[in-house]
PDB file of C-alpha atoms in Angstrom:
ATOM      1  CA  UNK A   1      23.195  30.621  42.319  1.00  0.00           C
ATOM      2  CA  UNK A   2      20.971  29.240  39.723  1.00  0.00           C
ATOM      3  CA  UNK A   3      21.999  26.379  38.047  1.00  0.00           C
ATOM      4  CA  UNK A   4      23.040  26.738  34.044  1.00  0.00           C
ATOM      5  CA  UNK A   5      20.196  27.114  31.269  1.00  0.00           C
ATOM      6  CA  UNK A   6      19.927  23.270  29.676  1.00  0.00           C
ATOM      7  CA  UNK A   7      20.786  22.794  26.103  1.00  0.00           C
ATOM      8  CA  UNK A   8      18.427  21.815  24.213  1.00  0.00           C
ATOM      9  CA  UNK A   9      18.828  18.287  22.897  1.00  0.00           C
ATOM     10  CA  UNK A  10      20.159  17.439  19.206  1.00  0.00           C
ATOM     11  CA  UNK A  11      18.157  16.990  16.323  1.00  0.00           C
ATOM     12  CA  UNK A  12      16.590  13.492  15.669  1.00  0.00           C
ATOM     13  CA  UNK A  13      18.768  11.183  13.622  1.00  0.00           C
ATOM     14  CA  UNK A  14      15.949  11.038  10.798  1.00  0.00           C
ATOM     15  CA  UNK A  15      16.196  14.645  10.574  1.00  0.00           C
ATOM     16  CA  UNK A  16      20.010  14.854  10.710  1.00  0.00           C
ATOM     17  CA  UNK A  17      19.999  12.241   7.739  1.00  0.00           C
ATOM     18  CA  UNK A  18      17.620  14.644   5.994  1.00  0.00           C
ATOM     19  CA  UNK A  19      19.405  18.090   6.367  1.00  0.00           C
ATOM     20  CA  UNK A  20      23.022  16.235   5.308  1.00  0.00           C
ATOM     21  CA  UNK A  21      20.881  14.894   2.173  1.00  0.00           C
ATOM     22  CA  UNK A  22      19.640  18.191   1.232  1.00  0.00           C
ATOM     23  CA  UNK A  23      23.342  19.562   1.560  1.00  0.00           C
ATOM     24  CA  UNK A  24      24.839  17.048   0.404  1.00  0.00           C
ATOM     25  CA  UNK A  25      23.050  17.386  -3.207  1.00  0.00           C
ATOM     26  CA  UNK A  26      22.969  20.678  -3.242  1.00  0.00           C
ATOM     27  CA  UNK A  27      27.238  20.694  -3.524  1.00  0.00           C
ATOM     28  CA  UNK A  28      28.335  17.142  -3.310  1.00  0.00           C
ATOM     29  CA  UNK A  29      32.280  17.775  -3.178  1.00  0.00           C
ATOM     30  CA  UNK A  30      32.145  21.139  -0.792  1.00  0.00           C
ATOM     31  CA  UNK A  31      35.682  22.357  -0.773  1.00  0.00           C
ATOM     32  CA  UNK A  32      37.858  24.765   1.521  1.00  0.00           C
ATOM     33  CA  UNK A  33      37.238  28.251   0.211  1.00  0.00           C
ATOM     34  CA  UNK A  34      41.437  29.199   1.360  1.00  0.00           C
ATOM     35  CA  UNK A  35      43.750  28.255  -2.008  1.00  0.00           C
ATOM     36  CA  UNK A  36      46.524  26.524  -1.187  1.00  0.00           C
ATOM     37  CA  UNK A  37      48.655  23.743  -3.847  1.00  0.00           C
ATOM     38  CA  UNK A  38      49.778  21.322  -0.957  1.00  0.00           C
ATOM     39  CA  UNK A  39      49.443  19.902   2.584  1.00  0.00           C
ATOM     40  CA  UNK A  40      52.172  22.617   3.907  1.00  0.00           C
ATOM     41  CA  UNK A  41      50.623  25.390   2.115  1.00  0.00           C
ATOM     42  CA  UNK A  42      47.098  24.501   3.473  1.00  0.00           C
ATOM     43  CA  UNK A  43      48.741  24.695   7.168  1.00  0.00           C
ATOM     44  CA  UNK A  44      50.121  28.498   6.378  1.00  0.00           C
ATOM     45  CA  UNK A  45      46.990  29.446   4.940  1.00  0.00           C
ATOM     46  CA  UNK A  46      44.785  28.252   7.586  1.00  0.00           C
ATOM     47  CA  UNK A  47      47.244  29.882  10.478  1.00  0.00           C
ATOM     48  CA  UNK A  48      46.883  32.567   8.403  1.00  0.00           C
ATOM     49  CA  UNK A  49      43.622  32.924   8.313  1.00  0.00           C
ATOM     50  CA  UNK A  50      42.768  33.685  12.310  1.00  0.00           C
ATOM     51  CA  UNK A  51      40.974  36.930  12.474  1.00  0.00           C
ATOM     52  CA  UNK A  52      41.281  37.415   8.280  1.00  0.00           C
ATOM     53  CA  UNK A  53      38.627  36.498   5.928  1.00  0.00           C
ATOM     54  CA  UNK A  54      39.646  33.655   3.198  1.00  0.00           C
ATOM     55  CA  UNK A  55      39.622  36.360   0.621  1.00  0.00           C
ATOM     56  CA  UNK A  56      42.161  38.222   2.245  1.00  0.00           C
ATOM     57  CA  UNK A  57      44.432  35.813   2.881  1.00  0.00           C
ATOM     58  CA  UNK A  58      43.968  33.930  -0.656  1.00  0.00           C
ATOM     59  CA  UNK A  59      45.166  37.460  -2.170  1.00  0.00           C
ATOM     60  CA  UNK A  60      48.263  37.547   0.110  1.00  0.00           C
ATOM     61  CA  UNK A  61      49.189  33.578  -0.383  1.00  0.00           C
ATOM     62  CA  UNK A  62      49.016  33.621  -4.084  1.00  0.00           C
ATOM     63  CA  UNK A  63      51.824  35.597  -4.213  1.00  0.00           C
ATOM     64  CA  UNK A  64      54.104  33.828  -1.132  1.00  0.00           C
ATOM     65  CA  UNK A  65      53.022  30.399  -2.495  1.00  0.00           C
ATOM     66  CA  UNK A  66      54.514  31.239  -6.438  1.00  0.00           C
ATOM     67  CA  UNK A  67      57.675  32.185  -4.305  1.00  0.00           C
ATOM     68  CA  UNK A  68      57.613  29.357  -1.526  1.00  0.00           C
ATOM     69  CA  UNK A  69      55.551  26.290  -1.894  1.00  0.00           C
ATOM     70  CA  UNK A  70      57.560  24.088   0.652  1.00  0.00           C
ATOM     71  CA  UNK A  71      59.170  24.772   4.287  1.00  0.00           C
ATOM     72  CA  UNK A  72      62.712  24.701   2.563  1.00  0.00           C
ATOM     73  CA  UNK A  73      61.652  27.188   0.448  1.00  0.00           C
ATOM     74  CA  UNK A  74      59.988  29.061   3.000  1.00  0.00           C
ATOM     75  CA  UNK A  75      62.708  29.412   5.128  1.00  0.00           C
ATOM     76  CA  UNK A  76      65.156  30.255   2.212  1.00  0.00           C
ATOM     77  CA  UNK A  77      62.341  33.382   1.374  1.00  0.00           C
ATOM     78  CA  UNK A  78      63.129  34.249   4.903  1.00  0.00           C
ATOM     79  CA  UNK A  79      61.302  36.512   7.664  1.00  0.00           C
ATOM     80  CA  UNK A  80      61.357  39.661   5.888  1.00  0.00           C
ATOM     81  CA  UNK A  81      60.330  38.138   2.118  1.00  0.00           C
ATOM     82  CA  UNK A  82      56.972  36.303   4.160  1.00  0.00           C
ATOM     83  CA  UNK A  83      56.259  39.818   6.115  1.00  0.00           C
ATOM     84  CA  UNK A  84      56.475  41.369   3.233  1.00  0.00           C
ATOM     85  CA  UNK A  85      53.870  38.883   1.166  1.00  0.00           C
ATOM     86  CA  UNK A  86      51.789  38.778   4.221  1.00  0.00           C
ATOM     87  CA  UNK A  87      51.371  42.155   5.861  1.00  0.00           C
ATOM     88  CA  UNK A  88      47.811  42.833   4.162  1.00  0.00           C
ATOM     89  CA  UNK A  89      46.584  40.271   6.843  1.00  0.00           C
ATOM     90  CA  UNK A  90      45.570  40.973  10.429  1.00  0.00           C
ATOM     91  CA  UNK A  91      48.271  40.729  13.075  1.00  0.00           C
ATOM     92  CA  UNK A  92      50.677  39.956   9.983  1.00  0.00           C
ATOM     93  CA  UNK A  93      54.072  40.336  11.612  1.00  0.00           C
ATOM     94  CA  UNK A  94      53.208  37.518  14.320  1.00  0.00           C
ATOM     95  CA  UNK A  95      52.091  35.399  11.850  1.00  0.00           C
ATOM     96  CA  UNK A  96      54.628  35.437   9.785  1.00  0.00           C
ATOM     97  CA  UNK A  97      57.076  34.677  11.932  1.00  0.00           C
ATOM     98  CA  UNK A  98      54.690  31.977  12.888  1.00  0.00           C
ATOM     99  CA  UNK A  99      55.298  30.850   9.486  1.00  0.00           C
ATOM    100  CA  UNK A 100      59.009  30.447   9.530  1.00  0.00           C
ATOM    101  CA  UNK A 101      58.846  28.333  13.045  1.00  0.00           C
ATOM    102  CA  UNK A 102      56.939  25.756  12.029  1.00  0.00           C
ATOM    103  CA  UNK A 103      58.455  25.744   8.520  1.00  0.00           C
ATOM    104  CA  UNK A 104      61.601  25.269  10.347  1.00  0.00           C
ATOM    105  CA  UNK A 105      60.199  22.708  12.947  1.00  0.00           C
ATOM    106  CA  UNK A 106      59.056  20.551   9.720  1.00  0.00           C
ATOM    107  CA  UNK A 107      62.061  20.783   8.131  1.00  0.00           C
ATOM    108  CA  UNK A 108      64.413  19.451  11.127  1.00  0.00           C
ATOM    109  CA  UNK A 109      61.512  17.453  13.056  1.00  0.00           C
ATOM    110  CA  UNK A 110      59.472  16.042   9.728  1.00  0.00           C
ATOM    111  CA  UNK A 111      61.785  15.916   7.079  1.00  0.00           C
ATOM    112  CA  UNK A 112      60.065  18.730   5.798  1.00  0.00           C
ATOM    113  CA  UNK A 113      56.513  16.845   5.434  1.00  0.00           C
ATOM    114  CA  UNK A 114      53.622  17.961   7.045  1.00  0.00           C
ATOM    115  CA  UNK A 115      52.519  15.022   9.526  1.00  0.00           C
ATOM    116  CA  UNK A 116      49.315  13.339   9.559  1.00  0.00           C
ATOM    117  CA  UNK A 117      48.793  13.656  13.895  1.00  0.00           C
ATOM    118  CA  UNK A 118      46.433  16.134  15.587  1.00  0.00           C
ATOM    119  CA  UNK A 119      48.952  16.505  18.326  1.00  0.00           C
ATOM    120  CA  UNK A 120      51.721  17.345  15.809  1.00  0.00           C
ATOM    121  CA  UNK A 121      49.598  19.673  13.976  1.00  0.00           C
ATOM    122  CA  UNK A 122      48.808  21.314  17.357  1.00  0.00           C
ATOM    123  CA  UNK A 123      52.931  21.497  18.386  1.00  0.00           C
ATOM    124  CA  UNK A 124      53.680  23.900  15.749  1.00  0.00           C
ATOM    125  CA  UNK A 125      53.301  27.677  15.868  1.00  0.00           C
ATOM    126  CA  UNK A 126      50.487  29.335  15.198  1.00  0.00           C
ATOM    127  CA  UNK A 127      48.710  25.830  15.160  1.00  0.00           C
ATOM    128  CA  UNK A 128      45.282  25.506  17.198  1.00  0.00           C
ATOM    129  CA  UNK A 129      43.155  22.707  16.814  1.00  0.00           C
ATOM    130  CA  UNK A 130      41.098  23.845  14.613  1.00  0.00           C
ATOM    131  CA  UNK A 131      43.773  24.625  12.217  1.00  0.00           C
ATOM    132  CA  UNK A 132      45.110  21.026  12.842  1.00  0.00           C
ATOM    133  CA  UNK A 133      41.292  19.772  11.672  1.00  0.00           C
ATOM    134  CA  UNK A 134      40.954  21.849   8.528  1.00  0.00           C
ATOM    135  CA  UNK A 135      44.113  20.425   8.032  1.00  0.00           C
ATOM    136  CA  UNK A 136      43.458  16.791   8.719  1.00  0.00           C
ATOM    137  CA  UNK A 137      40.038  16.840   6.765  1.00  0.00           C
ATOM    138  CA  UNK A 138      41.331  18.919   3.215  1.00  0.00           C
ATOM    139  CA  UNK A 139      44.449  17.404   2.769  1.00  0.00           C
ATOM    140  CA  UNK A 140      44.151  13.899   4.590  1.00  0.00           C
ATOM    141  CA  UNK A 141      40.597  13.051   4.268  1.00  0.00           C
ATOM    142  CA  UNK A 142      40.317  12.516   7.978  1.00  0.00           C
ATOM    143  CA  UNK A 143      36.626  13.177   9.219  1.00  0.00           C
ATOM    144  CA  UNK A 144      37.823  16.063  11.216  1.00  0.00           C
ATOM    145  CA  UNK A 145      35.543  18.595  12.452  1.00  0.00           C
ATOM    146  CA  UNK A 146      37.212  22.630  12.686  1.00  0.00           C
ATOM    147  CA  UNK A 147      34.594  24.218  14.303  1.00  0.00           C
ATOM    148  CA  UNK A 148      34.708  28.222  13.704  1.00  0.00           C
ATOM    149  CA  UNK A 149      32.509  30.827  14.531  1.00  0.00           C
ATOM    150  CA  UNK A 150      30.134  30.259  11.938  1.00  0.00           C
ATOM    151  CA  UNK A 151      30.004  26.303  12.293  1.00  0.00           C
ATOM    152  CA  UNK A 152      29.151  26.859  16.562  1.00  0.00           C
ATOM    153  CA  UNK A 153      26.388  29.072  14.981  1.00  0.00           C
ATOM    154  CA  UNK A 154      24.555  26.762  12.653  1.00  0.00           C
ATOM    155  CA  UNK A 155      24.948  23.914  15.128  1.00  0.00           C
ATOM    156  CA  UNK A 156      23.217  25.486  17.958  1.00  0.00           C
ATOM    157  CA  UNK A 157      20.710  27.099  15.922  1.00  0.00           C
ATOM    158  CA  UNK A 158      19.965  24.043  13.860  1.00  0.00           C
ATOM    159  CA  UNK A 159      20.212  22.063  17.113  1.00  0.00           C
ATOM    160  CA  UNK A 160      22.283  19.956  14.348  1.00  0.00           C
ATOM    161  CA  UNK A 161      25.359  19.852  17.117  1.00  0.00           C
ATOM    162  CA  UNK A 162      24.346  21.726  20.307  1.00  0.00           C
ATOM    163  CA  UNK A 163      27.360  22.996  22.345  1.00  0.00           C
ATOM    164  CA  UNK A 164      28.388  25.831  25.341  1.00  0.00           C
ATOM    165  CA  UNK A 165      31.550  26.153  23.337  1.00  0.00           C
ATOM    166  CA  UNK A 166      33.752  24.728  20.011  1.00  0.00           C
ATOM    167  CA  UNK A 167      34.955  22.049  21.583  1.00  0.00           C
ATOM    168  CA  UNK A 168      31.344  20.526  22.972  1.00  0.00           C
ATOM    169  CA  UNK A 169      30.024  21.218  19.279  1.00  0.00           C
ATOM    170  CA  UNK A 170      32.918  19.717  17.743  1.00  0.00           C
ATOM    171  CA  UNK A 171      31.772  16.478  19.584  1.00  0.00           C
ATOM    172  CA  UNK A 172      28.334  16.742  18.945  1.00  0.00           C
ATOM    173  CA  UNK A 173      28.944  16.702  15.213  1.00  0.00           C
ATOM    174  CA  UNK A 174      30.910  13.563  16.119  1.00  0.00           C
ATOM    175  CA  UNK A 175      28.169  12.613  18.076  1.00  0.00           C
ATOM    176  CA  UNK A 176      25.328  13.012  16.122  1.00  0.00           C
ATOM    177  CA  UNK A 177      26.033  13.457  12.421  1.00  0.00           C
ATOM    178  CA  UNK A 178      25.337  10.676  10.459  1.00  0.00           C
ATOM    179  CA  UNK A 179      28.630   8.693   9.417  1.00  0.00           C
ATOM    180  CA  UNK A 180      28.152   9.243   6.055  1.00  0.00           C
ATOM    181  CA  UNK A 181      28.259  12.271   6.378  1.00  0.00           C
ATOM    182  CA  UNK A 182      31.368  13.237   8.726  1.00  0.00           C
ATOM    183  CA  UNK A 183      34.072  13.722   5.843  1.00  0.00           C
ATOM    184  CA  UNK A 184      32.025  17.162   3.793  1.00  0.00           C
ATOM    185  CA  UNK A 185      30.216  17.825   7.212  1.00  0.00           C
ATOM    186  CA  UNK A 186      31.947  20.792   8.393  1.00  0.00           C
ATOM    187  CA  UNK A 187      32.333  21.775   4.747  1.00  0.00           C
ATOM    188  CA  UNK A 188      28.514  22.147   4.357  1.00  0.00           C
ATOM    189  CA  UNK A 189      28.204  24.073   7.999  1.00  0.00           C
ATOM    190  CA  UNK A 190      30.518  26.557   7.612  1.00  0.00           C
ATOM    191  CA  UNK A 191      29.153  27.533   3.791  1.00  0.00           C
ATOM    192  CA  UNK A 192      25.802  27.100   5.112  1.00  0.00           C
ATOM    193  CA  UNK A 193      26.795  29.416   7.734  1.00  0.00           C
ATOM    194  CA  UNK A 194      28.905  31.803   5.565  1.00  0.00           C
ATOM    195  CA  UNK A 195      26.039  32.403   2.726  1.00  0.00           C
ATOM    196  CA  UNK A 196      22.595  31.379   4.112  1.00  0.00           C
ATOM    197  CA  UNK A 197      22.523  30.578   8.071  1.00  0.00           C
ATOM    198  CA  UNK A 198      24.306  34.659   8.541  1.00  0.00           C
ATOM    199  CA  UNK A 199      24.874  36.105  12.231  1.00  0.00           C
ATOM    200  CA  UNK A 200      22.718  38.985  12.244  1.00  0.00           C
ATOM    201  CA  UNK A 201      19.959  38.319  10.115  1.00  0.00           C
ATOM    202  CA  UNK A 202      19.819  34.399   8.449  1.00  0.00           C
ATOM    203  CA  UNK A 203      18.482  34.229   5.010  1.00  0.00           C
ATOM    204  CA  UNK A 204      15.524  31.865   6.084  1.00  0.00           C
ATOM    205  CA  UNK A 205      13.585  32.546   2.879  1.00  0.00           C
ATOM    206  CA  UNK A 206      15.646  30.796   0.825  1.00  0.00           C
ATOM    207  CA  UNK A 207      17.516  28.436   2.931  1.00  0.00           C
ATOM    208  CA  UNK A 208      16.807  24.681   1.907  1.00  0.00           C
ATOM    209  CA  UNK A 209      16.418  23.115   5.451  1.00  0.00           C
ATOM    210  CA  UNK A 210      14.336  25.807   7.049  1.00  0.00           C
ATOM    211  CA  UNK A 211      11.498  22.821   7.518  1.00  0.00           C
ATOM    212  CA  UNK A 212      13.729  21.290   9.300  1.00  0.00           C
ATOM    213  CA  UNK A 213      15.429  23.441  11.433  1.00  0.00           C
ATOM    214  CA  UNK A 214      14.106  24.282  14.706  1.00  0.00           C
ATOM    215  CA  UNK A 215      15.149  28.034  15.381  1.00  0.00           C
ATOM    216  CA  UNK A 216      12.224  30.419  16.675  1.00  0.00           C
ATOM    217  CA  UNK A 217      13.384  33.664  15.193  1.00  0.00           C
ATOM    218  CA  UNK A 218      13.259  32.537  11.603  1.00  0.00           C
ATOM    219  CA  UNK A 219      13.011  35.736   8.880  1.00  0.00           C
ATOM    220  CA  UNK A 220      10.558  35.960   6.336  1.00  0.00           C
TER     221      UNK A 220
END
């Protein structure tokens, strides 16, 4: 059986400091692109938002989030009232009652606040790590990394954070992003990923690290 293709190894720290640079001036304060008014909303949104773009879901939470804002209200809204708001989304009628679990686990486990904990985060329903790290890094400022599908991209092709899966890349960001840079750095992947760094053909031509970045199949 032959043994596993090597990774290749991550980006030189000089370089690293110089792509976050770039980034970083290009949008200093890189924000969440899913709406939300408060840490509880930020947890619906993002459980949400599995399988759903954030412009789906931020047309379905404007309305629940004028009617519920916090897990009491939630819960007083009820199963049908979030189904109802909701079922524009992919796999809507799991996820709502998603929703009204872990608005009720907050409410009788939390005092209805969302907690601050990873491992909290992860206990309610509908909560994955990555969920718990969006949540950790918008609404606590914890250097949290939520690695998607579009952040695993940009940090193998980049060889910014190499990694066989989310988890591995999630460390190599850890790893090997400068400090400085570890609050926004997810932030600038996933946007960089979403608008520039694309799946099926990257917009090389006008991205502003492609002099740094070490990918072969680059497009003109």
């Amino acid at each position: 059986m032959a043994a596993p293709r090597r990774l290749p190894a991550a980006l030189p720290f000089a370089d690293q400091v110089a792509i976050f640079a770039r980034l970083s001036a290009a949008n200093p304060a890189p924000q969440t692109e899913l709406e939300f008014v408060n840490p509880f909303t930020l947890v619906v949104a993002v459980a949400l938002s599995a399988q759903a773009t954030d412009v789906g879901v931020n047309k379905a939470t404007r309305g629940l989030f004028a009617a519920a804002s916090t897990p009491e209200a939630m819960l007083a809204l009820g199963l049908e009232g979030v189904t109802e708001h909701v079922r524009t989304i992919g796999l809507y009628r799991q996820k709502a009652k998603n929703v009204i679990a872990l608005s009720r686990i907050l409410v009788e486990d939390y005092g209805g606040q969302v907690p601050d904990s990873r491992a909290a985060l992860m206990s309610l329903p509908g909560v994955g790590r990555k969920t718990a790290n969006v949540v950790l890094s918008c609404a606590f400022g914890h250097p949290a990394q939520a690695v998607d599908t579009h952040i695993f991209r940009v940090g193998n092709r980049t060889r910014i954070a190499p990694g066989r899966d989310v988890d591995a890349v999630e460390r190599a960001i850890e790893d090997h992003v400068p400090a400085r840079f570890q609050a926004h750095a997810h932030h600038w992947l996933i946007l960089h990923g979403r608008y520039i760094c694309q799946a099926r053909r990257p917009r090389c031509a006008i991205c502003p690290i492609r002099d740094l970045c070490p990918f072969e199949d680059k497009t003109e």
